[in-house]
Amino acid sequence: QVQLVESGGGLVQPGGSLRLSCAASGRTFGSPAMGWFRQILGKEREFVAAISWSGRSTAYAESVSGRFTISRDNAKTTVILQMNSLEPEDTAVYYCAARGGNWYPSKEESAYDHWGQGTQVTVSS
């Protein structure tokens, strides 16, 4: 079983930046793609960004393209979501996810097998 531990959430002003991190550990990590999803209050959980095992392929939701950047470290054990130009509409609980045994950075929630606990991001003046 893979465990995902998130950090970096908090309160930020509109136009500001925040960096979320997700550390993965467990019996085996294989070659999983990693993703970020978010759930805005009163709405369904939605895709934000994903990255392949190698880190060479990425995918982004239209709403965050050009503002958010996903990356992973050299050891492939930590995934980062750098969020810039934050807007009040970005306020949500953000979840880290791992796709077991598949490298492809899918946009589909059902493709991911392991999930973090979620971290709150609030964008407000």
CSV table of N, CA, C and O in Angstrom, one decimal:
chain,number,residue,atom,x,y,z
A,1,GLN,N,0.8,-1.2,0.0
A,1,GLN,CA,0.0,0.0,0.0
A,1,GLN,C,0.9,1.2,0.0
A,1,GLN,O,1.9,1.3,0.7
A,2,VAL,N,0.5,2.2,-0.8
A,2,VAL,CA,1.2,3.5,-0.9
A,2,VAL,C,0.6,4.5,0.0
A,2,VAL,O,-0.6,4.6,0.1
A,3,GLN,N,1.4,5.2,0.8
A,3,GLN,CA,1.0,6.3,1.6
A,3,GLN,C,1.4,7.6,1.0
A,3,GLN,O,2.6,7.8,0.6
A,4,LEU,N,0.5,8.6,1.0
A,4,LEU,CA,0.8,9.9,0.5
A,4,LEU,C,0.6,10.9,1.6
A,4,LEU,O,-0.4,11.0,2.2
A,5,VAL,N,1.6,11.8,1.8
A,5,VAL,CA,1.6,12.8,2.9
A,5,VAL,C,1.8,14.1,2.3
A,5,VAL,O,2.8,14.4,1.6
A,6,GLU,N,0.8,15.0,2.4
A,6,GLU,CA,0.8,16.3,1.8
A,6,GLU,C,1.1,17.4,2.8
A,6,GLU,O,1.0,17.2,4.0
A,7,SER,N,1.6,18.5,2.3
A,7,SER,CA,1.9,19.7,3.1
A,7,SER,C,1.9,20.9,2.2
A,7,SER,O,2.0,20.8,1.0
A,8,GLY,N,1.8,22.1,2.8
A,8,GLY,CA,2.0,23.3,2.1
A,8,GLY,C,0.7,24.1,2.0
A,8,GLY,O,0.7,25.3,1.5
A,9,GLY,N,-0.5,23.6,2.4
A,9,GLY,CA,-1.7,24.3,2.3
A,9,GLY,C,-1.8,25.5,3.3
A,9,GLY,O,-1.0,25.6,4.2
A,10,GLY,N,-2.7,26.4,3.1
A,10,GLY,CA,-2.9,27.5,4.0
A,10,GLY,C,-3.7,28.6,3.3
A,10,GLY,O,-4.4,28.5,2.3
A,11,LEU,N,-3.6,29.8,3.9
A,11,LEU,CA,-4.3,31.0,3.5
A,11,LEU,C,-3.3,31.9,2.7
A,11,LEU,O,-2.2,32.2,3.1
A,12,VAL,N,-3.8,32.4,1.6
A,12,VAL,CA,-3.0,33.3,0.7
A,12,VAL,C,-3.9,34.3,0.1
A,12,VAL,O,-5.1,34.1,-0.1
A,13,GLN,N,-3.3,35.5,-0.1
A,13,GLN,CA,-4.1,36.6,-0.8
A,13,GLN,C,-4.2,36.4,-2.3
A,13,GLN,O,-3.4,35.7,-2.9
A,14,PRO,N,-5.3,36.9,-2.9
A,14,PRO,CA,-5.4,36.8,-4.4
A,14,PRO,C,-4.2,37.4,-5.0
A,14,PRO,O,-3.6,38.4,-4.6
A,15,GLY,N,-3.7,36.7,-6.1
A,15,GLY,CA,-2.5,37.1,-6.8
A,15,GLY,C,-1.3,36.5,-6.2
A,15,GLY,O,-0.2,36.6,-6.8
A,16,GLY,N,-1.4,35.8,-5.1
A,16,GLY,CA,-0.2,35.3,-4.4
A,16,GLY,C,0.1,33.9,-4.9
A,16,GLY,O,-0.5,33.3,-5.8
A,17,SER,N,1.1,33.3,-4.3
A,17,SER,CA,1.6,31.9,-4.7
A,17,SER,C,1.6,31.0,-3.5
A,17,SER,O,1.8,31.4,-2.3
A,18,LEU,N,1.5,29.7,-3.8
A,18,LEU,CA,1.6,28.7,-2.7
A,18,LEU,C,2.2,27.4,-3.4
A,18,LEU,O,1.9,27.1,-4.5
A,19,ARG,N,3.0,26.7,-2.6
A,19,ARG,CA,3.6,25.5,-3.1
A,19,ARG,C,3.1,24.3,-2.3
A,19,ARG,O,3.4,24.2,-1.0
A,20,LEU,N,2.5,23.3,-2.9
A,20,LEU,CA,2.0,22.1,-2.2
A,20,LEU,C,3.0,21.0,-2.6
A,20,LEU,O,3.5,20.9,-3.7
A,21,SER,N,3.3,20.1,-1.6
A,21,SER,CA,4.1,19.0,-1.8
A,21,SER,C,3.4,17.7,-1.3
A,21,SER,O,2.6,17.7,-0.5
A,22,CYS,N,3.8,16.6,-1.9
A,22,CYS,CA,3.2,15.3,-1.6
A,22,CYS,C,4.4,14.3,-1.6
A,22,CYS,O,5.0,14.0,-2.7
A,23,ALA,N,4.6,13.7,-0.5
A,23,ALA,CA,5.7,12.6,-0.4
A,23,ALA,C,5.0,11.3,-0.4
A,23,ALA,O,4.1,11.0,0.4
A,24,ALA,N,5.5,10.4,-1.2
A,24,ALA,CA,5.0,9.0,-1.3
A,24,ALA,C,5.9,8.0,-0.7
A,24,ALA,O,7.2,8.1,-0.8
A,25,SER,N,5.4,7.0,0.0
A,25,SER,CA,6.1,5.9,0.6
A,25,SER,C,5.2,4.7,0.6
A,25,SER,O,4.0,4.8,0.5
A,26,GLY,N,5.9,3.5,0.9
A,26,GLY,CA,5.1,2.3,1.0
A,26,GLY,C,5.9,1.1,0.6
A,26,GLY,O,7.1,1.2,0.3
A,27,ARG,N,5.2,-0.1,0.5
A,27,ARG,CA,5.9,-1.3,0.1
A,27,ARG,C,6.5,-1.3,-1.2
A,27,ARG,O,7.7,-1.7,-1.4
A,28,THR,N,5.8,-0.7,-2.2
A,28,THR,CA,6.4,-0.6,-3.5
A,28,THR,C,5.8,0.6,-4.2
A,28,THR,O,4.6,1.0,-3.9
A,29,PHE,N,6.6,1.3,-5.0
A,29,PHE,CA,6.1,2.5,-5.7
A,29,PHE,C,5.9,2.3,-7.2
A,29,PHE,O,5.1,3.0,-7.8
A,30,GLY,N,6.6,1.2,-7.7
A,30,GLY,CA,6.4,0.9,-9.1
A,30,GLY,C,6.8,2.1,-10.0
A,30,GLY,O,7.8,2.7,-9.8
A,31,SER,N,6.0,2.4,-11.0
A,31,SER,CA,6.2,3.5,-11.9
A,31,SER,C,4.9,4.3,-12.1
A,31,SER,O,4.5,4.5,-13.2
A,32,PRO,N,4.4,4.8,-11.0
A,32,PRO,CA,3.0,5.4,-11.1
A,32,PRO,C,3.1,6.9,-11.5
A,32,PRO,O,4.0,7.6,-11.1
A,33,ALA,N,2.1,7.3,-12.3
A,33,ALA,CA,1.8,8.7,-12.5
A,33,ALA,C,1.3,9.3,-11.2
A,33,ALA,O,0.7,8.6,-10.4
A,34,MET,N,1.5,10.6,-11.0
A,34,MET,CA,1.0,11.3,-9.9
A,34,MET,C,0.1,12.4,-10.3
A,34,MET,O,0.3,13.0,-11.4
A,35,GLY,N,-0.9,12.7,-9.5
A,35,GLY,CA,-1.9,13.8,-9.9
A,35,GLY,C,-2.3,14.6,-8.7
A,35,GLY,O,-2.2,14.2,-7.6
A,36,TRP,N,-2.9,15.8,-9.0
A,36,TRP,CA,-3.5,16.7,-8.0
A,36,TRP,C,-5.0,16.9,-8.5
A,36,TRP,O,-5.2,17.2,-9.7
A,37,PHE,N,-5.9,16.7,-7.5
A,37,PHE,CA,-7.3,17.0,-7.7
A,37,PHE,C,-7.7,18.0,-6.6
A,37,PHE,O,-7.1,18.2,-5.6
A,38,ARG,N,-8.9,18.7,-6.9
A,38,ARG,CA,-9.4,19.6,-5.8
A,38,ARG,C,-10.9,19.5,-5.8
A,38,ARG,O,-11.6,19.2,-6.7
A,39,GLN,N,-11.4,19.8,-4.6
A,39,GLN,CA,-12.9,19.9,-4.4
A,39,GLN,C,-13.2,21.2,-3.8
A,39,GLN,O,-12.9,21.6,-2.7
A,40,ILE,N,-13.9,22.0,-4.7
A,40,ILE,CA,-14.4,23.3,-4.3
A,40,ILE,C,-15.7,23.1,-3.5
A,40,ILE,O,-16.5,22.3,-3.9
A,41,LEU,N,-16.0,23.9,-2.5
A,41,LEU,CA,-17.2,23.8,-1.7
A,41,LEU,C,-18.4,23.8,-2.5
A,41,LEU,O,-18.6,24.7,-3.4
A,42,GLY,N,-19.2,22.8,-2.4
A,42,GLY,CA,-20.5,22.7,-3.1
A,42,GLY,C,-20.4,22.1,-4.5
A,42,GLY,O,-21.4,22.0,-5.2
A,43,LYS,N,-19.1,21.7,-4.9
A,43,LYS,CA,-18.9,21.1,-6.2
A,43,LYS,C,-18.3,19.7,-6.1
A,43,LYS,O,-17.8,19.3,-5.1
A,44,GLU,N,-18.3,19.0,-7.3
A,44,GLU,CA,-17.6,17.7,-7.4
A,44,GLU,C,-16.1,17.9,-7.4
A,44,GLU,O,-15.6,18.9,-7.8
A,45,ARG,N,-15.4,16.9,-7.0
A,45,ARG,CA,-13.9,16.9,-7.1
A,45,ARG,C,-13.5,17.0,-8.6
A,45,ARG,O,-14.1,16.3,-9.4
A,46,GLU,N,-12.5,17.7,-8.9
A,46,GLU,CA,-12.1,18.0,-10.3
A,46,GLU,C,-10.6,17.8,-10.4
A,46,GLU,O,-9.8,18.0,-9.5
A,47,PHE,N,-10.2,17.5,-11.7
A,47,PHE,CA,-8.8,17.4,-12.0
A,47,PHE,C,-8.1,18.7,-12.0
A,47,PHE,O,-8.7,19.7,-12.4
A,48,VAL,N,-6.8,18.7,-11.6
A,48,VAL,CA,-6.0,19.9,-11.6
A,48,VAL,C,-4.8,19.7,-12.5
A,48,VAL,O,-4.6,20.5,-13.4
A,49,ALA,N,-3.9,18.7,-12.1
A,49,ALA,CA,-2.7,18.5,-12.9
A,49,ALA,C,-2.2,17.1,-12.6
A,49,ALA,O,-2.6,16.5,-11.6
A,50,ALA,N,-1.4,16.6,-13.6
A,50,ALA,CA,-0.8,15.2,-13.4
A,50,ALA,C,0.5,15.2,-14.1
A,50,ALA,O,0.8,16.0,-15.0
A,51,ILE,N,1.3,14.2,-13.7
A,51,ILE,CA,2.7,14.1,-14.2
A,51,ILE,C,3.0,12.6,-14.3
A,51,ILE,O,2.7,11.8,-13.5
A,52,SER,N,3.8,12.2,-15.4
A,52,SER,CA,4.2,10.8,-15.6
A,52,SER,C,5.3,10.4,-14.6
A,52,SER,O,5.9,11.3,-13.9
A,53,TRP,N,5.5,9.1,-14.5
A,53,TRP,CA,6.6,8.6,-13.7
A,53,TRP,C,7.9,9.3,-14.0
A,53,TRP,O,8.7,9.7,-13.0
A,54,SER,N,8.3,9.4,-15.2
A,54,SER,CA,9.5,10.0,-15.6
A,54,SER,C,9.6,11.5,-15.4
A,54,SER,O,10.7,12.1,-15.3
A,55,GLY,N,8.4,12.2,-15.3
A,55,GLY,CA,8.3,13.6,-15.1
A,55,GLY,C,8.4,14.3,-16.4
A,55,GLY,O,8.3,15.6,-16.5
A,56,ARG,N,8.4,13.6,-17.6
A,56,ARG,CA,8.6,14.3,-18.9
A,56,ARG,C,7.2,14.6,-19.5
A,56,ARG,O,7.2,15.3,-20.5
A,57,SER,N,6.1,14.0,-19.0
A,57,SER,CA,4.8,14.3,-19.6
A,57,SER,C,3.9,14.8,-18.5
A,57,SER,O,3.9,14.3,-17.4
A,58,THR,N,3.2,15.9,-18.8
A,58,THR,CA,2.3,16.5,-17.8
A,58,THR,C,1.0,16.8,-18.5
A,58,THR,O,0.8,16.9,-19.7
A,59,ALA,N,-0.1,17.1,-17.6
A,59,ALA,CA,-1.4,17.5,-18.1
A,59,ALA,C,-2.0,18.4,-17.1
A,59,ALA,O,-1.7,18.3,-15.9
A,60,TYR,N,-2.7,19.4,-17.6
A,60,TYR,CA,-3.3,20.5,-16.8
A,60,TYR,C,-4.8,20.7,-17.1
A,60,TYR,O,-5.2,20.6,-18.3
A,61,ALA,N,-5.6,21.0,-16.1
A,61,ALA,CA,-6.9,21.5,-16.4
A,61,ALA,C,-6.8,22.9,-17.0
A,61,ALA,O,-5.9,23.7,-16.7
A,62,GLU,N,-7.8,23.2,-17.9
A,62,GLU,CA,-7.9,24.5,-18.5
A,62,GLU,C,-7.9,25.7,-17.5
A,62,GLU,O,-7.2,26.7,-17.8
A,63,SER,N,-8.5,25.5,-16.4
A,63,SER,CA,-8.7,26.6,-15.4
A,63,SER,C,-7.4,27.0,-14.7
A,63,SER,O,-7.3,28.1,-14.2
A,64,VAL,N,-6.4,26.1,-14.8
A,64,VAL,CA,-5.1,26.4,-14.1
A,64,VAL,C,-3.9,26.5,-15.0
A,64,VAL,O,-2.8,26.8,-14.6
A,65,SER,N,-4.1,26.1,-16.3
A,65,SER,CA,-3.0,26.2,-17.2
A,65,SER,C,-2.4,27.5,-17.3
A,65,SER,O,-3.1,28.6,-17.4
A,66,GLY,N,-1.1,27.6,-17.2
A,66,GLY,CA,-0.3,28.8,-17.3
A,66,GLY,C,-0.1,29.4,-15.9
A,66,GLY,O,0.7,30.3,-15.7
A,67,ARG,N,-0.9,29.0,-14.9
A,67,ARG,CA,-0.7,29.5,-13.5
A,67,ARG,C,-0.1,28.4,-12.6
A,67,ARG,O,0.7,28.8,-11.7
A,68,PHE,N,-0.4,27.2,-12.8
A,68,PHE,CA,0.1,26.1,-11.9
A,68,PHE,C,1.1,25.3,-12.7
A,68,PHE,O,1.0,25.1,-13.9
A,69,THR,N,2.1,24.7,-11.9
A,69,THR,CA,3.1,23.9,-12.5
A,69,THR,C,3.3,22.6,-11.6
A,69,THR,O,3.5,22.8,-10.4
A,70,ILE,N,3.2,21.5,-12.2
A,70,ILE,CA,3.5,20.2,-11.5
A,70,ILE,C,4.9,19.7,-11.8
A,70,ILE,O,5.3,19.8,-13.0
A,71,SER,N,5.6,19.2,-10.8
A,71,SER,CA,6.9,18.6,-11.0
A,71,SER,C,7.2,17.5,-10.0
A,71,SER,O,6.4,17.4,-9.1
A,72,ARG,N,8.3,16.8,-10.2
A,72,ARG,CA,8.6,15.8,-9.2
A,72,ARG,C,10.1,15.8,-9.0
A,72,ARG,O,10.9,16.2,-9.9
A,73,ASP,N,10.6,15.2,-7.9
A,73,ASP,CA,12.0,15.3,-7.6
A,73,ASP,C,12.8,14.2,-8.4
A,73,ASP,O,12.2,13.3,-9.0
A,74,ASN,N,14.1,14.2,-8.3
A,74,ASN,CA,14.9,13.2,-9.0
A,74,ASN,C,14.7,11.8,-8.6
A,74,ASN,O,14.8,10.9,-9.4
A,75,ALA,N,14.4,11.6,-7.3
A,75,ALA,CA,14.1,10.2,-6.8
A,75,ALA,C,12.7,9.7,-7.1
A,75,ALA,O,12.4,8.6,-6.8
A,76,LYS,N,11.9,10.6,-7.6
A,76,LYS,CA,10.5,10.2,-8.0
A,76,LYS,C,9.6,9.9,-6.8
A,76,LYS,O,8.6,9.2,-6.9
A,77,THR,N,10.0,10.4,-5.6
A,77,THR,CA,9.2,10.1,-4.4
A,77,THR,C,8.4,11.3,-3.9
A,77,THR,O,7.6,11.2,-3.0
A,78,THR,N,8.6,12.5,-4.5
A,78,THR,CA,7.9,13.7,-4.1
A,78,THR,C,7.3,14.4,-5.3
A,78,THR,O,8.1,14.6,-6.3
A,79,VAL,N,6.1,14.8,-5.3
A,79,VAL,CA,5.5,15.6,-6.3
A,79,VAL,C,5.1,17.0,-5.8
A,79,VAL,O,4.6,17.1,-4.7
A,80,ILE,N,5.3,18.0,-6.6
A,80,ILE,CA,5.1,19.4,-6.2
A,80,ILE,C,4.1,20.0,-7.1
A,80,ILE,O,4.0,19.8,-8.3
A,81,LEU,N,3.2,20.8,-6.5
A,81,LEU,CA,2.3,21.7,-7.2
A,81,LEU,C,2.6,23.1,-6.9
A,81,LEU,O,2.3,23.6,-5.8
A,82,GLN,N,3.2,23.9,-7.8
A,82,GLN,CA,3.5,25.3,-7.6
A,82,GLN,C,2.3,26.1,-8.2
A,82,GLN,O,2.0,26.0,-9.4
A,83,MET,N,1.6,26.8,-7.3
A,83,MET,CA,0.4,27.6,-7.7
A,83,MET,C,0.7,29.1,-7.6
A,83,MET,O,1.1,29.6,-6.6
A,84,ASN,N,0.6,29.7,-8.8
A,84,ASN,CA,0.9,31.2,-8.9
A,84,ASN,C,-0.4,31.9,-9.4
A,84,ASN,O,-1.3,31.2,-9.9
A,85,SER,N,-0.4,33.2,-9.2
A,85,SER,CA,-1.6,34.0,-9.6
A,85,SER,C,-2.9,33.4,-9.1
A,85,SER,O,-3.9,33.3,-9.8
A,86,LEU,N,-2.9,33.1,-7.8
A,86,LEU,CA,-4.1,32.4,-7.2
A,86,LEU,C,-5.3,33.4,-7.2
A,86,LEU,O,-5.1,34.6,-7.0
A,87,GLU,N,-6.4,32.8,-7.4
A,87,GLU,CA,-7.7,33.5,-7.4
A,87,GLU,C,-8.6,32.9,-6.3
A,87,GLU,O,-8.5,31.8,-5.9
A,88,PRO,N,-9.6,33.7,-5.9
A,88,PRO,CA,-10.6,33.2,-4.9
A,88,PRO,C,-11.2,31.9,-5.4
A,88,PRO,O,-11.6,31.0,-4.5
A,89,GLU,N,-11.4,31.7,-6.7
A,89,GLU,CA,-12.0,30.5,-7.2
A,89,GLU,C,-11.2,29.3,-7.1
A,89,GLU,O,-11.6,28.1,-7.3
A,90,ASP,N,-9.9,29.4,-6.7
A,90,ASP,CA,-9.0,28.3,-6.4
A,90,ASP,C,-9.1,27.8,-5.0
A,90,ASP,O,-8.5,26.7,-4.7
A,91,THR,N,-9.9,28.4,-4.2
A,91,THR,CA,-10.1,27.9,-2.8
A,91,THR,C,-10.8,26.6,-2.9
A,91,THR,O,-11.8,26.4,-3.5
A,92,ALA,N,-10.1,25.6,-2.2
A,92,ALA,CA,-10.6,24.2,-2.3
A,92,ALA,C,-9.8,23.3,-1.4
A,92,ALA,O,-8.7,23.8,-0.9
A,93,VAL,N,-10.2,22.1,-1.2
A,93,VAL,CA,-9.4,21.1,-0.6
A,93,VAL,C,-8.6,20.4,-1.7
A,93,VAL,O,-9.2,19.9,-2.7
A,94,TYR,N,-7.3,20.4,-1.7
A,94,TYR,CA,-6.5,19.8,-2.7
A,94,TYR,C,-6.0,18.4,-2.3
A,94,TYR,O,-5.5,18.2,-1.2
A,95,TYR,N,-6.1,17.4,-3.2
A,95,TYR,CA,-5.7,16.0,-2.9
A,95,TYR,C,-4.6,15.6,-3.8
A,95,TYR,O,-4.7,15.8,-5.0
A,96,CYS,N,-3.6,14.9,-3.3
A,96,CYS,CA,-2.6,14.2,-4.1
A,96,CYS,C,-3.1,12.8,-4.3
A,96,CYS,O,-3.7,12.2,-3.5
A,97,ALA,N,-2.7,12.3,-5.5
A,97,ALA,CA,-3.1,10.9,-5.9
A,97,ALA,C,-2.0,10.2,-6.7
A,97,ALA,O,-1.3,10.9,-7.4
A,98,ALA,N,-2.0,8.9,-6.5
A,98,ALA,CA,-1.0,8.1,-7.2
A,98,ALA,C,-1.7,7.0,-8.1
A,98,ALA,O,-2.7,6.4,-7.6
A,99,ARG,N,-1.3,6.8,-9.3
A,99,ARG,CA,-1.9,5.8,-10.2
A,99,ARG,C,-1.0,4.6,-10.2
A,99,ARG,O,0.1,4.6,-10.7
A,100,GLY,N,-1.4,3.5,-9.5
A,100,GLY,CA,-0.6,2.4,-9.3
A,100,GLY,C,-0.3,1.6,-10.6
A,100,GLY,O,-1.2,1.3,-11.4
A,101,GLY,N,1.0,1.5,-10.9
A,101,GLY,CA,1.5,0.6,-12.0
A,101,GLY,C,1.3,1.2,-13.3
A,101,GLY,O,1.5,0.4,-14.3
A,102,ASN,N,1.0,2.5,-13.5
A,102,ASN,CA,0.8,3.0,-14.8
A,102,ASN,C,1.4,4.4,-14.8
A,102,ASN,O,1.2,5.2,-14.0
A,103,TRP,N,2.2,4.6,-15.9
A,103,TRP,CA,3.0,5.9,-16.0
A,103,TRP,C,2.2,7.1,-16.5
A,103,TRP,O,2.6,8.2,-16.3
A,104,TYR,N,1.1,6.8,-17.2
A,104,TYR,CA,0.4,7.8,-18.0
A,104,TYR,C,-0.3,8.8,-17.0
A,104,TYR,O,-1.0,8.5,-16.1
A,105,PRO,N,-0.1,10.2,-17.3
A,105,PRO,CA,-0.8,11.2,-16.4
A,105,PRO,C,-2.2,11.4,-16.8
A,105,PRO,O,-2.6,12.4,-17.4
A,106,SER,N,-3.1,10.5,-16.3
A,106,SER,CA,-4.5,10.6,-16.7
A,106,SER,C,-5.2,11.8,-16.0
A,106,SER,O,-4.8,12.2,-14.9
A,107,LYS,N,-6.2,12.3,-16.6
A,107,LYS,CA,-7.1,13.3,-16.1
A,107,LYS,C,-8.3,12.8,-15.3
A,107,LYS,O,-9.1,13.5,-14.7
A,108,GLU,N,-8.4,11.4,-15.4
A,108,GLU,CA,-9.6,10.8,-14.8
A,108,GLU,C,-9.4,10.4,-13.4
A,108,GLU,O,-8.4,9.7,-13.0
A,109,GLU,N,-10.3,10.8,-12.5
A,109,GLU,CA,-10.2,10.4,-11.1
A,109,GLU,C,-10.1,8.9,-10.8
A,109,GLU,O,-9.4,8.4,-10.0
A,110,SER,N,-10.9,8.2,-11.6
A,110,SER,CA,-11.0,6.7,-11.5
A,110,SER,C,-9.7,6.0,-11.8
A,110,SER,O,-9.6,4.8,-11.4
A,111,ALA,N,-8.8,6.7,-12.5
A,111,ALA,CA,-7.5,6.0,-12.8
A,111,ALA,C,-6.5,5.9,-11.7
A,111,ALA,O,-5.6,5.2,-11.7
A,112,TYR,N,-6.8,6.7,-10.6
A,112,TYR,CA,-5.9,6.7,-9.5
A,112,TYR,C,-6.3,5.8,-8.3
A,112,TYR,O,-7.5,5.8,-8.0
A,113,ASP,N,-5.4,5.2,-7.7
A,113,ASP,CA,-5.6,4.1,-6.7
A,113,ASP,C,-5.4,4.6,-5.3
A,113,ASP,O,-5.9,4.0,-4.3
A,114,HIS,N,-4.5,5.5,-5.1
A,114,HIS,CA,-4.1,6.0,-3.7
A,114,HIS,C,-4.2,7.5,-3.6
A,114,HIS,O,-3.9,8.2,-4.5
A,115,TRP,N,-4.7,7.9,-2.4
A,115,TRP,CA,-5.1,9.3,-2.2
A,115,TRP,C,-4.5,9.8,-0.9
A,115,TRP,O,-4.4,9.0,0.1
A,116,GLY,N,-4.1,11.1,-0.9
A,116,GLY,CA,-3.7,11.7,0.3
A,116,GLY,C,-4.9,12.2,1.1
A,116,GLY,O,-6.0,12.0,0.8
A,117,GLN,N,-4.6,12.8,2.3
A,117,GLN,CA,-5.7,13.2,3.2
A,117,GLN,C,-6.4,14.5,2.8
A,117,GLN,O,-7.5,14.8,3.3
A,118,GLY,N,-5.8,15.2,1.9
A,118,GLY,CA,-6.3,16.5,1.5
A,118,GLY,C,-5.8,17.6,2.3
A,118,GLY,O,-5.5,17.5,3.5
A,119,THR,N,-5.5,18.8,1.7
A,119,THR,CA,-5.0,20.0,2.4
A,119,THR,C,-5.8,21.2,1.9
A,119,THR,O,-6.0,21.4,0.7
A,120,GLN,N,-6.2,22.0,2.8
A,120,GLN,CA,-7.0,23.2,2.5
A,120,GLN,C,-6.2,24.3,2.0
A,120,GLN,O,-5.2,24.7,2.6
A,121,VAL,N,-6.6,24.9,0.8
A,121,VAL,CA,-6.1,26.1,0.3
A,121,VAL,C,-7.2,27.2,0.2
A,121,VAL,O,-8.2,26.9,-0.3
A,122,THR,N,-6.9,28.3,0.9
A,122,THR,CA,-7.9,29.4,0.9
A,122,THR,C,-7.3,30.6,0.3
A,122,THR,O,-6.2,31.1,0.8
A,123,VAL,N,-7.9,31.2,-0.7
A,123,VAL,CA,-7.5,32.4,-1.3
A,123,VAL,C,-8.5,33.5,-1.0
A,123,VAL,O,-9.6,33.5,-1.5
A,124,SER,N,-8.1,34.5,-0.2
A,124,SER,CA,-9.0,35.5,0.3
A,124,SER,C,-8.2,36.7,0.8
A,124,SER,O,-7.1,36.6,1.3
A,125,SER,N,-8.8,37.9,0.6
A,125,SER,CA,-8.2,39.1,1.2
A,125,SER,C,-8.6,39.3,2.6
A,125,SER,O,-9.6,38.8,3.1
